[in-house]
């Protein structure tokens, strides 16, 4: 009997289903992008400090033309904007945003689940609004370029569109998960109350 049960279980090397692969990509890709953006922002800040406080002194001492480092600010703004918007969505997906439980843990489990679902539907609605207005701003500013790097400013506002779309996807996904959960895993009261 034990051999039959083991042979009936799926192989650990069996390929994952398409919905599972899409889920894994949607969960992992934003984290990779956020990590790369964080590394870019830190490198950019270090380059800015080096150029401003070391290279300026060297070029002044040697009486050379100054080094143009005004691009540092634009790279920093662009990377931090994308980092913030994608990072906010990752925080929703990983349920690491701050929550305050003052009243919900005293309510019945069904009410806690309803509040959990409503909370995440509101988050998804915020994602739709952010994506909509971010897209409108990107279109409006698509004729403008940044002064130093001549980057189209639509790329800055596109971060709000992408972040809003991810916030919608993750918020709606968590709302549907909470709606369809027969029994939440772990501490049912905390998870049903939205212990993100």
mmCIF file of C-alpha atoms in Angstrom:
data_model
loop_
_atom_site.group_PDB
_atom_site.id
_atom_site.type_symbol
_atom_site.label_atom_id
_atom_site.label_comp_id
_atom_site.label_asym_id
_atom_site.label_seq_id
_atom_site.Cartn_x
_atom_site.Cartn_y
_atom_site.Cartn_z
ATOM 1 C CA UNK A 1 0.000 0.000 0.000
ATOM 2 C CA UNK A 2 2.763 2.444 0.827
ATOM 3 C CA UNK A 3 4.449 1.829 -2.534
ATOM 4 C CA UNK A 4 1.188 2.548 -4.365
ATOM 5 C CA UNK A 5 0.730 5.821 -2.458
ATOM 6 C CA UNK A 6 4.268 6.934 -3.270
ATOM 7 C CA UNK A 7 3.927 6.094 -6.962
ATOM 8 C CA UNK A 8 0.644 8.013 -7.142
ATOM 9 C CA UNK A 9 2.241 11.204 -5.864
ATOM 10 C CA UNK A 10 3.497 13.651 -8.520
ATOM 11 C CA UNK A 11 7.160 13.602 -9.372
ATOM 12 C CA UNK A 12 9.151 16.507 -7.893
ATOM 13 C CA UNK A 13 10.699 17.093 -11.320
ATOM 14 C CA UNK A 14 7.330 17.221 -13.127
ATOM 15 C CA UNK A 15 6.856 20.491 -15.005
ATOM 16 C CA UNK A 16 4.650 23.046 -13.303
ATOM 17 C CA UNK A 17 1.343 23.990 -14.842
ATOM 18 C CA UNK A 18 1.108 27.197 -16.909
ATOM 19 C CA UNK A 19 -0.916 29.126 -14.294
ATOM 20 C CA UNK A 20 1.643 28.186 -11.669
ATOM 21 C CA UNK A 21 4.522 29.320 -13.922
ATOM 22 C CA UNK A 22 2.800 32.637 -14.600
ATOM 23 C CA UNK A 23 2.238 33.062 -10.872
ATOM 24 C CA UNK A 24 5.903 32.317 -10.155
ATOM 25 C CA UNK A 25 7.077 34.823 -12.786
ATOM 26 C CA UNK A 26 4.694 37.515 -11.509
ATOM 27 C CA UNK A 27 5.983 36.891 -8.003
ATOM 28 C CA UNK A 28 9.722 36.693 -8.778
ATOM 29 C CA UNK A 29 10.332 39.135 -11.649
ATOM 30 C CA UNK A 30 9.331 42.299 -9.717
ATOM 31 C CA UNK A 31 11.653 41.283 -6.869
ATOM 32 C CA UNK A 32 14.553 40.895 -9.289
ATOM 33 C CA UNK A 33 13.768 44.286 -10.826
ATOM 34 C CA UNK A 34 13.547 45.942 -7.392
ATOM 35 C CA UNK A 35 16.890 44.424 -6.410
ATOM 36 C CA UNK A 36 18.513 45.686 -9.625
ATOM 37 C CA UNK A 37 16.983 49.156 -9.139
ATOM 38 C CA UNK A 38 18.240 49.280 -5.555
ATOM 39 C CA UNK A 39 21.754 48.385 -6.713
ATOM 40 C CA UNK A 40 21.508 51.046 -9.434
ATOM 41 C CA UNK A 41 20.314 53.703 -6.974
ATOM 42 C CA UNK A 42 23.119 52.940 -4.498
ATOM 43 C CA UNK A 43 25.755 52.938 -7.268
ATOM 44 C CA UNK A 44 24.349 56.189 -8.624
ATOM 45 C CA UNK A 45 24.508 57.870 -5.206
ATOM 46 C CA UNK A 46 28.076 56.696 -4.671
ATOM 47 C CA UNK A 47 29.031 57.973 -8.135
ATOM 48 C CA UNK A 48 27.407 61.307 -7.334
ATOM 49 C CA UNK A 49 29.345 61.684 -4.090
ATOM 50 C CA UNK A 50 32.603 60.680 -5.776
ATOM 51 C CA UNK A 51 32.132 63.055 -8.706
ATOM 52 C CA UNK A 52 31.017 65.963 -6.543
ATOM 53 C CA UNK A 53 33.514 65.735 -3.691
ATOM 54 C CA UNK A 54 36.527 64.025 -5.274
ATOM 55 C CA UNK A 55 36.554 64.749 -9.006
ATOM 56 C CA UNK A 56 35.619 68.419 -8.594
ATOM 57 C CA UNK A 57 38.588 68.886 -6.271
ATOM 58 C CA UNK A 58 40.913 67.041 -8.662
ATOM 59 C CA UNK A 59 39.797 68.992 -11.731
ATOM 60 C CA UNK A 60 40.075 72.277 -9.800
ATOM 61 C CA UNK A 61 43.554 71.382 -8.556
ATOM 62 C CA UNK A 62 44.789 70.354 -12.031
ATOM 63 C CA UNK A 63 42.948 73.243 -13.713
ATOM 64 C CA UNK A 64 40.983 70.883 -16.000
ATOM 65 C CA UNK A 65 37.471 71.178 -17.378
ATOM 66 C CA UNK A 66 34.919 70.197 -14.733
ATOM 67 C CA UNK A 67 33.231 66.795 -14.939
ATOM 68 C CA UNK A 68 29.524 66.962 -15.771
ATOM 69 C CA UNK A 69 27.658 64.982 -13.113
ATOM 70 C CA UNK A 70 24.158 66.440 -13.436
ATOM 71 C CA UNK A 71 22.972 63.138 -14.906
ATOM 72 C CA UNK A 72 23.368 61.566 -11.436
ATOM 73 C CA UNK A 73 20.255 63.296 -10.124
ATOM 74 C CA UNK A 74 18.136 62.149 -13.064
ATOM 75 C CA UNK A 75 19.278 58.536 -12.819
ATOM 76 C CA UNK A 76 18.527 58.625 -9.090
ATOM 77 C CA UNK A 77 15.044 60.057 -9.592
ATOM 78 C CA UNK A 78 14.205 57.539 -12.282
ATOM 79 C CA UNK A 79 15.471 54.528 -10.348
ATOM 80 C CA UNK A 80 13.884 55.571 -7.047
ATOM 81 C CA UNK A 81 10.517 56.228 -8.721
ATOM 82 C CA UNK A 82 10.449 52.765 -10.269
ATOM 83 C CA UNK A 83 11.818 51.225 -7.070
ATOM 84 C CA UNK A 84 9.050 52.808 -4.983
ATOM 85 C CA UNK A 85 6.161 51.802 -7.222
ATOM 86 C CA UNK A 86 7.274 48.235 -7.906
ATOM 87 C CA UNK A 87 8.404 47.839 -4.291
ATOM 88 C CA UNK A 88 4.945 48.878 -3.037
ATOM 89 C CA UNK A 89 3.391 46.151 -5.177
ATOM 90 C CA UNK A 90 5.910 43.570 -3.943
ATOM 91 C CA UNK A 91 5.023 44.573 -0.381
ATOM 92 C CA UNK A 92 1.381 43.792 -1.104
ATOM 93 C CA UNK A 93 2.210 40.452 -2.705
ATOM 94 C CA UNK A 94 4.409 39.435 0.234
ATOM 95 C CA UNK A 95 1.936 40.874 2.784
ATOM 96 C CA UNK A 96 4.596 42.963 4.507
ATOM 97 C CA UNK A 97 2.840 46.316 4.618
ATOM 98 C CA UNK A 98 2.024 47.614 8.069
ATOM 99 C CA UNK A 99 -1.404 46.712 9.458
ATOM 100 C CA UNK A 100 -2.977 47.772 12.736
ATOM 101 C CA UNK A 101 -5.411 45.379 14.401
ATOM 102 C CA UNK A 102 -7.500 47.312 16.878
ATOM 103 C CA UNK A 103 -10.964 45.873 16.416
ATOM 104 C CA UNK A 104 -10.930 43.176 13.743
ATOM 105 C CA UNK A 105 -9.451 40.407 15.888
ATOM 106 C CA UNK A 106 -12.516 40.617 18.176
ATOM 107 C CA UNK A 107 -14.965 40.010 15.323
ATOM 108 C CA UNK A 108 -16.254 36.616 14.156
ATOM 109 C CA UNK A 109 -14.113 34.780 11.590
ATOM 110 C CA UNK A 110 -16.636 35.388 8.787
ATOM 111 C CA UNK A 111 -16.570 39.126 9.447
ATOM 112 C CA UNK A 112 -12.769 39.067 9.556
ATOM 113 C CA UNK A 113 -12.686 37.315 6.173
ATOM 114 C CA UNK A 114 -15.118 39.866 4.741
ATOM 115 C CA UNK A 115 -12.939 42.739 5.993
ATOM 116 C CA UNK A 116 -9.859 41.017 4.548
ATOM 117 C CA UNK A 117 -11.521 40.727 1.130
ATOM 118 C CA UNK A 118 -12.858 44.317 1.200
ATOM 119 C CA UNK A 119 -9.439 45.608 2.264
ATOM 120 C CA UNK A 120 -7.721 43.919 -0.676
ATOM 121 C CA UNK A 121 -10.428 44.984 -3.107
ATOM 122 C CA UNK A 122 -9.786 48.581 -2.000
ATOM 123 C CA UNK A 123 -6.062 48.030 -2.567
ATOM 124 C CA UNK A 124 -6.821 46.671 -6.046
ATOM 125 C CA UNK A 125 -9.037 49.714 -6.702
ATOM 126 C CA UNK A 126 -6.190 52.003 -5.693
ATOM 127 C CA UNK A 127 -3.979 50.137 -8.152
ATOM 128 C CA UNK A 128 -6.489 50.783 -10.941
ATOM 129 C CA UNK A 129 -6.591 54.520 -10.112
ATOM 130 C CA UNK A 130 -2.799 54.750 -9.919
ATOM 131 C CA UNK A 131 -2.402 52.905 -13.202
ATOM 132 C CA UNK A 132 -5.032 55.052 -14.936
ATOM 133 C CA UNK A 133 -3.645 58.398 -13.806
ATOM 134 C CA UNK A 134 -0.048 57.273 -14.260
ATOM 135 C CA UNK A 135 -0.843 56.391 -17.860
ATOM 136 C CA UNK A 136 -2.533 59.757 -18.408
ATOM 137 C CA UNK A 137 0.497 61.572 -16.949
ATOM 138 C CA UNK A 138 2.887 59.496 -19.062
ATOM 139 C CA UNK A 139 0.960 60.388 -22.220
ATOM 140 C CA UNK A 140 0.758 64.070 -21.242
ATOM 141 C CA UNK A 141 4.495 64.296 -20.519
ATOM 142 C CA UNK A 142 5.630 62.146 -23.446
ATOM 143 C CA UNK A 143 6.697 65.265 -25.369
ATOM 144 C CA UNK A 144 9.097 66.388 -22.629
ATOM 145 C CA UNK A 145 12.659 65.204 -22.029
ATOM 146 C CA UNK A 146 14.954 65.437 -19.043
ATOM 147 C CA UNK A 147 17.591 68.201 -19.204
ATOM 148 C CA UNK A 148 20.775 66.152 -18.717
ATOM 149 C CA UNK A 149 20.126 62.719 -20.234
ATOM 150 C CA UNK A 150 17.350 63.701 -22.661
ATOM 151 C CA UNK A 151 15.210 60.781 -21.442
ATOM 152 C CA UNK A 152 11.540 60.983 -22.323
ATOM 153 C CA UNK A 153 9.678 61.914 -19.117
ATOM 154 C CA UNK A 154 6.970 59.394 -19.943
ATOM 155 C CA UNK A 155 9.375 56.775 -18.546
ATOM 156 C CA UNK A 156 9.173 58.387 -15.109
ATOM 157 C CA UNK A 157 5.371 58.340 -15.045
ATOM 158 C CA UNK A 158 5.210 54.870 -16.572
ATOM 159 C CA UNK A 159 6.453 53.634 -13.191
ATOM 160 C CA UNK A 160 3.110 54.657 -11.687
ATOM 161 C CA UNK A 161 1.269 52.779 -14.445
ATOM 162 C CA UNK A 162 3.294 49.595 -13.975
ATOM 163 C CA UNK A 163 3.167 49.811 -10.185
ATOM 164 C CA UNK A 164 -0.585 50.423 -10.286
ATOM 165 C CA UNK A 165 -1.110 47.412 -12.539
ATOM 166 C CA UNK A 166 0.929 45.197 -10.204
ATOM 167 C CA UNK A 167 -0.916 46.557 -7.160
ATOM 168 C CA UNK A 168 -4.207 45.702 -8.871
ATOM 169 C CA UNK A 169 -3.041 42.175 -9.762
ATOM 170 C CA UNK A 170 -1.711 41.408 -6.289
ATOM 171 C CA UNK A 171 -4.608 43.071 -4.429
ATOM 172 C CA UNK A 172 -7.249 41.309 -6.528
ATOM 173 C CA UNK A 173 -5.395 38.011 -6.193
ATOM 174 C CA UNK A 174 -5.288 38.268 -2.404
ATOM 175 C CA UNK A 175 -8.969 39.262 -2.315
ATOM 176 C CA UNK A 176 -9.917 36.216 -4.398
ATOM 177 C CA UNK A 177 -7.705 33.974 -2.276
ATOM 178 C CA UNK A 178 -9.365 35.249 0.903
ATOM 179 C CA UNK A 179 -12.811 34.860 -0.646
ATOM 180 C CA UNK A 180 -12.238 31.278 -1.734
ATOM 181 C CA UNK A 181 -10.326 30.064 1.327
ATOM 182 C CA UNK A 182 -12.213 27.337 3.179
ATOM 183 C CA UNK A 183 -9.932 27.616 6.186
ATOM 184 C CA UNK A 184 -6.999 30.036 6.256
ATOM 185 C CA UNK A 185 -3.643 28.502 7.035
ATOM 186 C CA UNK A 186 -1.874 29.248 10.286
ATOM 187 C CA UNK A 187 -3.566 31.661 12.667
ATOM 188 C CA UNK A 188 -6.998 31.837 11.058
ATOM 189 C CA UNK A 189 -8.073 34.947 12.927
ATOM 190 C CA UNK A 190 -4.946 36.921 12.040
ATOM 191 C CA UNK A 191 -4.885 35.937 8.366
ATOM 192 C CA UNK A 192 -8.617 36.408 7.896
ATOM 193 C CA UNK A 193 -8.291 39.857 9.469
ATOM 194 C CA UNK A 194 -5.665 40.760 6.894
ATOM 195 C CA UNK A 195 -2.442 40.145 8.771
ATOM 196 C CA UNK A 196 -0.327 41.275 5.828
#
